[in-house]
mmCIF file with all atom_site columns, C-alpha atoms in Angstrom:
data_model
loop_
_atom_site.group_PDB
_atom_site.id
_atom_site.type_symbol
_atom_site.label_atom_id
_atom_site.label_alt_id
_atom_site.label_comp_id
_atom_site.label_asym_id
_atom_site.label_entity_id
_atom_site.label_seq_id
_atom_site.pdbx_PDB_ins_code
_atom_site.Cartn_x
_atom_site.Cartn_y
_atom_site.Cartn_z
_atom_site.occupancy
_atom_site.B_iso_or_equiv
_atom_site.pdbx_formal_charge
_atom_site.auth_seq_id
_atom_site.auth_comp_id
_atom_site.auth_asym_id
_atom_site.auth_atom_id
_atom_site.pdbx_PDB_model_num
ATOM 1   C CA . UNK D 1 1   ? 1.461  -74.100 230.542 1.00 0.00 ? 1   UNK D CA 1
ATOM 2   C CA . UNK D 1 2   ? 3.290  -72.512 227.643 1.00 0.00 ? 2   UNK D CA 1
ATOM 3   C CA . UNK D 1 3   ? 2.540  -68.996 228.955 1.00 0.00 ? 3   UNK D CA 1
ATOM 4   C CA . UNK D 1 4   ? 3.844  -69.837 232.418 1.00 0.00 ? 4   UNK D CA 1
ATOM 5   C CA . UNK D 1 5   ? 7.090  -71.222 230.951 1.00 0.00 ? 5   UNK D CA 1
ATOM 6   C CA . UNK D 1 6   ? 7.555  -68.039 228.905 1.00 0.00 ? 6   UNK D CA 1
ATOM 7   C CA . UNK D 1 7   ? 6.826  -65.875 231.955 1.00 0.00 ? 7   UNK D CA 1
ATOM 8   C CA . UNK D 1 8   ? 9.254  -67.886 234.083 1.00 0.00 ? 8   UNK D CA 1
ATOM 9   C CA . UNK D 1 9   ? 11.930 -67.641 231.385 1.00 0.00 ? 9   UNK D CA 1
ATOM 10  C CA . UNK D 1 10  ? 11.465 -63.867 231.190 1.00 0.00 ? 10  UNK D CA 1
ATOM 11  C CA . UNK D 1 11  ? 11.805 -63.540 234.965 1.00 0.00 ? 11  UNK D CA 1
ATOM 12  C CA . UNK D 1 12  ? 14.943 -65.687 235.012 1.00 0.00 ? 12  UNK D CA 1
ATOM 13  C CA . UNK D 1 13  ? 16.486 -63.666 232.191 1.00 0.00 ? 13  UNK D CA 1
ATOM 14  C CA . UNK D 1 14  ? 15.679 -60.344 233.881 1.00 0.00 ? 14  UNK D CA 1
ATOM 15  C CA . UNK D 1 15  ? 16.806 -61.319 237.392 1.00 0.00 ? 15  UNK D CA 1
ATOM 16  C CA . UNK D 1 16  ? 20.553 -60.598 236.840 1.00 0.00 ? 16  UNK D CA 1
ATOM 17  C CA . UNK D 1 17  ? 19.646 -57.045 235.769 1.00 0.00 ? 17  UNK D CA 1
ATOM 18  C CA . UNK D 1 18  ? 17.669 -56.509 238.965 1.00 0.00 ? 18  UNK D CA 1
ATOM 19  C CA . UNK D 1 19  ? 20.449 -58.061 241.042 1.00 0.00 ? 19  UNK D CA 1
ATOM 20  C CA . UNK D 1 20  ? 23.109 -55.834 239.462 1.00 0.00 ? 20  UNK D CA 1
ATOM 21  C CA . UNK D 1 21  ? 21.015 -52.707 240.017 1.00 0.00 ? 21  UNK D CA 1
ATOM 22  C CA . UNK D 1 22  ? 20.356 -53.665 243.629 1.00 0.00 ? 22  UNK D CA 1
ATOM 23  C CA . UNK D 1 23  ? 24.038 -54.398 244.212 1.00 0.00 ? 23  UNK D CA 1
ATOM 24  C CA . UNK D 1 24  ? 25.080 -51.085 242.624 1.00 0.00 ? 24  UNK D CA 1
ATOM 25  C CA . UNK D 1 25  ? 22.589 -49.199 244.784 1.00 0.00 ? 25  UNK D CA 1
ATOM 26  C CA . UNK D 1 26  ? 23.727 -51.045 247.897 1.00 0.00 ? 26  UNK D CA 1
ATOM 27  C CA . UNK D 1 27  ? 27.370 -50.276 247.143 1.00 0.00 ? 27  UNK D CA 1
ATOM 28  C CA . UNK D 1 28  ? 26.563 -46.617 246.479 1.00 0.00 ? 28  UNK D CA 1
ATOM 29  C CA . UNK D 1 29  ? 24.710 -46.346 249.792 1.00 0.00 ? 29  UNK D CA 1
ATOM 30  C CA . UNK D 1 30  ? 27.592 -48.049 251.604 1.00 0.00 ? 30  UNK D CA 1
ATOM 31  C CA . UNK D 1 31  ? 30.039 -45.565 250.074 1.00 0.00 ? 31  UNK D CA 1
ATOM 32  C CA . UNK D 1 32  ? 27.868 -42.643 251.179 1.00 0.00 ? 32  UNK D CA 1
ATOM 33  C CA . UNK D 1 33  ? 27.666 -44.024 254.709 1.00 0.00 ? 33  UNK D CA 1
ATOM 34  C CA . UNK D 1 34  ? 31.406 -44.605 254.845 1.00 0.00 ? 34  UNK D CA 1
ATOM 35  C CA . UNK D 1 35  ? 32.102 -41.113 253.509 1.00 0.00 ? 35  UNK D CA 1
ATOM 36  C CA . UNK D 1 36  ? 29.815 -39.566 256.108 1.00 0.00 ? 36  UNK D CA 1
ATOM 37  C CA . UNK D 1 37  ? 31.422 -41.534 258.933 1.00 0.00 ? 37  UNK D CA 1
ATOM 38  C CA . UNK D 1 38  ? 34.891 -40.656 257.680 1.00 0.00 ? 38  UNK D CA 1
ATOM 39  C CA . UNK D 1 39  ? 33.979 -36.962 257.459 1.00 0.00 ? 39  UNK D CA 1
ATOM 40  C CA . UNK D 1 40  ? 32.612 -36.987 261.003 1.00 0.00 ? 40  UNK D CA 1
ATOM 41  C CA . UNK D 1 41  ? 35.730 -38.734 262.290 1.00 0.00 ? 41  UNK D CA 1
ATOM 42  C CA . UNK D 1 42  ? 38.082 -36.282 260.583 1.00 0.00 ? 42  UNK D CA 1
ATOM 43  C CA . UNK D 1 43  ? 35.987 -33.327 261.737 1.00 0.00 ? 43  UNK D CA 1
ATOM 44  C CA . UNK D 1 44  ? 36.209 -34.532 265.346 1.00 0.00 ? 44  UNK D CA 1
ATOM 45  C CA . UNK D 1 45  ? 39.964 -35.147 265.028 1.00 0.00 ? 45  UNK D CA 1
ATOM 46  C CA . UNK D 1 46  ? 40.525 -31.711 263.518 1.00 0.00 ? 46  UNK D CA 1
ATOM 47  C CA . UNK D 1 47  ? 38.399 -30.025 266.177 1.00 0.00 ? 47  UNK D CA 1
ATOM 48  C CA . UNK D 1 48  ? 40.445 -31.815 268.862 1.00 0.00 ? 48  UNK D CA 1
ATOM 49  C CA . UNK D 1 49  ? 43.702 -30.613 267.316 1.00 0.00 ? 49  UNK D CA 1
ATOM 50  C CA . UNK D 1 50  ? 42.378 -27.062 267.086 1.00 0.00 ? 50  UNK D CA 1
ATOM 51  C CA . UNK D 1 51  ? 41.272 -27.105 270.735 1.00 0.00 ? 51  UNK D CA 1
ATOM 52  C CA . UNK D 1 52  ? 44.633 -28.543 271.763 1.00 0.00 ? 52  UNK D CA 1
ATOM 53  C CA . UNK D 1 53  ? 46.463 -25.725 269.985 1.00 0.00 ? 53  UNK D CA 1
ATOM 54  C CA . UNK D 1 54  ? 44.186 -23.120 271.571 1.00 0.00 ? 54  UNK D CA 1
ATOM 55  C CA . UNK D 1 55  ? 44.768 -24.598 275.021 1.00 0.00 ? 55  UNK D CA 1
ATOM 56  C CA . UNK D 1 56  ? 48.534 -24.617 274.444 1.00 0.00 ? 56  UNK D CA 1
ATOM 57  C CA . UNK D 1 57  ? 48.390 -20.949 273.489 1.00 0.00 ? 57  UNK D CA 1
ATOM 58  C CA . UNK D 1 58  ? 46.271 -20.187 276.555 1.00 0.00 ? 58  UNK D CA 1
ATOM 59  C CA . UNK D 1 59  ? 48.706 -22.053 278.828 1.00 0.00 ? 59  UNK D CA 1
ATOM 60  C CA . UNK D 1 60  ? 51.588 -20.064 277.373 1.00 0.00 ? 60  UNK D CA 1
ATOM 61  C CA . UNK D 1 61  ? 49.651 -16.826 277.823 1.00 0.00 ? 61  UNK D CA 1
ATOM 62  C CA . UNK D 1 62  ? 49.571 -16.195 274.072 1.00 0.00 ? 62  UNK D CA 1
ATOM 63  C CA . UNK D 1 63  ? 45.894 -16.866 273.403 1.00 0.00 ? 63  UNK D CA 1
ATOM 64  C CA . UNK D 1 64  ? 45.110 -13.382 272.126 1.00 0.00 ? 64  UNK D CA 1
ATOM 65  C CA . UNK D 1 65  ? 48.321 -12.624 270.276 1.00 0.00 ? 65  UNK D CA 1
ATOM 66  C CA . UNK D 1 66  ? 48.432 -12.137 266.534 1.00 0.00 ? 66  UNK D CA 1
ATOM 67  C CA . UNK D 1 67  ? 50.824 -15.068 266.123 1.00 0.00 ? 67  UNK D CA 1
ATOM 68  C CA . UNK D 1 68  ? 48.511 -17.493 267.911 1.00 0.00 ? 68  UNK D CA 1
ATOM 69  C CA . UNK D 1 69  ? 45.494 -16.328 265.906 1.00 0.00 ? 69  UNK D CA 1
ATOM 70  C CA . UNK D 1 70  ? 47.452 -16.758 262.680 1.00 0.00 ? 70  UNK D CA 1
ATOM 71  C CA . UNK D 1 71  ? 48.632 -20.256 263.578 1.00 0.00 ? 71  UNK D CA 1
ATOM 72  C CA . UNK D 1 72  ? 45.117 -21.275 264.646 1.00 0.00 ? 72  UNK D CA 1
ATOM 73  C CA . UNK D 1 73  ? 43.677 -19.892 261.410 1.00 0.00 ? 73  UNK D CA 1
ATOM 74  C CA . UNK D 1 74  ? 46.383 -21.624 259.393 1.00 0.00 ? 74  UNK D CA 1
ATOM 75  C CA . UNK D 1 75  ? 45.608 -24.924 261.108 1.00 0.00 ? 75  UNK D CA 1
ATOM 76  C CA . UNK D 1 76  ? 41.884 -24.508 260.350 1.00 0.00 ? 76  UNK D CA 1
ATOM 77  C CA . UNK D 1 77  ? 42.662 -23.734 256.717 1.00 0.00 ? 77  UNK D CA 1
ATOM 78  C CA . UNK D 1 78  ? 44.932 -26.758 256.473 1.00 0.00 ? 78  UNK D CA 1
ATOM 79  C CA . UNK D 1 79  ? 42.231 -29.026 257.879 1.00 0.00 ? 79  UNK D CA 1
ATOM 80  C CA . UNK D 1 80  ? 39.668 -27.725 255.376 1.00 0.00 ? 80  UNK D CA 1
ATOM 81  C CA . UNK D 1 81  ? 42.132 -28.205 252.516 1.00 0.00 ? 81  UNK D CA 1
ATOM 82  C CA . UNK D 1 82  ? 42.950 -31.728 253.694 1.00 0.00 ? 82  UNK D CA 1
ATOM 83  C CA . UNK D 1 83  ? 39.262 -32.641 254.007 1.00 0.00 ? 83  UNK D CA 1
ATOM 84  C CA . UNK D 1 84  ? 38.547 -31.295 250.522 1.00 0.00 ? 84  UNK D CA 1
ATOM 85  C CA . UNK D 1 85  ? 41.436 -33.272 249.054 1.00 0.00 ? 85  UNK D CA 1
ATOM 86  C CA . UNK D 1 86  ? 40.230 -36.437 250.792 1.00 0.00 ? 86  UNK D CA 1
ATOM 87  C CA . UNK D 1 87  ? 36.690 -35.945 249.477 1.00 0.00 ? 87  UNK D CA 1
ATOM 88  C CA . UNK D 1 88  ? 38.047 -35.456 245.967 1.00 0.00 ? 88  UNK D CA 1
ATOM 89  C CA . UNK D 1 89  ? 40.243 -38.524 246.237 1.00 0.00 ? 89  UNK D CA 1
ATOM 90  C CA . UNK D 1 90  ? 37.356 -40.636 247.553 1.00 0.00 ? 90  UNK D CA 1
ATOM 91  C CA . UNK D 1 91  ? 35.145 -39.514 244.657 1.00 0.00 ? 91  UNK D CA 1
ATOM 92  C CA . UNK D 1 92  ? 37.923 -40.357 242.196 1.00 0.00 ? 92  UNK D CA 1
ATOM 93  C CA . UNK D 1 93  ? 38.363 -43.832 243.699 1.00 0.00 ? 93  UNK D CA 1
ATOM 94  C CA . UNK D 1 94  ? 34.625 -44.468 243.659 1.00 0.00 ? 94  UNK D CA 1
ATOM 95  C CA . UNK D 1 95  ? 34.356 -43.279 240.062 1.00 0.00 ? 95  UNK D CA 1
ATOM 96  C CA . UNK D 1 96  ? 37.199 -45.562 239.020 1.00 0.00 ? 96  UNK D CA 1
ATOM 97  C CA . UNK D 1 97  ? 35.579 -48.452 240.858 1.00 0.00 ? 97  UNK D CA 1
ATOM 98  C CA . UNK D 1 98  ? 32.247 -47.767 239.148 1.00 0.00 ? 98  UNK D CA 1
ATOM 99  C CA . UNK D 1 99  ? 33.915 -47.688 235.724 1.00 0.00 ? 99  UNK D CA 1
ATOM 100 C CA . UNK D 1 100 ? 35.746 -50.921 236.489 1.00 0.00 ? 100 UNK D CA 1
ATOM 101 C CA . UNK D 1 101 ? 32.509 -52.600 237.552 1.00 0.00 ? 101 UNK D CA 1
ATOM 102 C CA . UNK D 1 102 ? 30.691 -51.384 234.441 1.00 0.00 ? 102 UNK D CA 1
ATOM 103 C CA . UNK D 1 103 ? 33.526 -52.585 232.203 1.00 0.00 ? 103 UNK D CA 1
ATOM 104 C CA . UNK D 1 104 ? 33.563 -56.054 233.757 1.00 0.00 ? 104 UNK D CA 1
ATOM 105 C CA . UNK D 1 105 ? 29.783 -56.485 233.738 1.00 0.00 ? 105 UNK D CA 1
#
């Protein structure tokens, strides 16, 4: 009887640690899933904008001009820069959230 009470006490004392680890892992996985979905959404939006610009240039008869190629390249570069900044910002927010959670626990 005494051994079972000790074992039960040990399990009850350890359960918050397991719960916190599980919650942290669940939150981390949710962040990864959200980041992936966000990246896919932005990639599709950017691709749509790039195709729209190309079609505008084609309609104007400027699809093979140097100016159109430069503006299309500039737009692609801007989208990559914007995506990189968003990824960095998301990582910063997640890091701050993790620190906050660790400090409060």
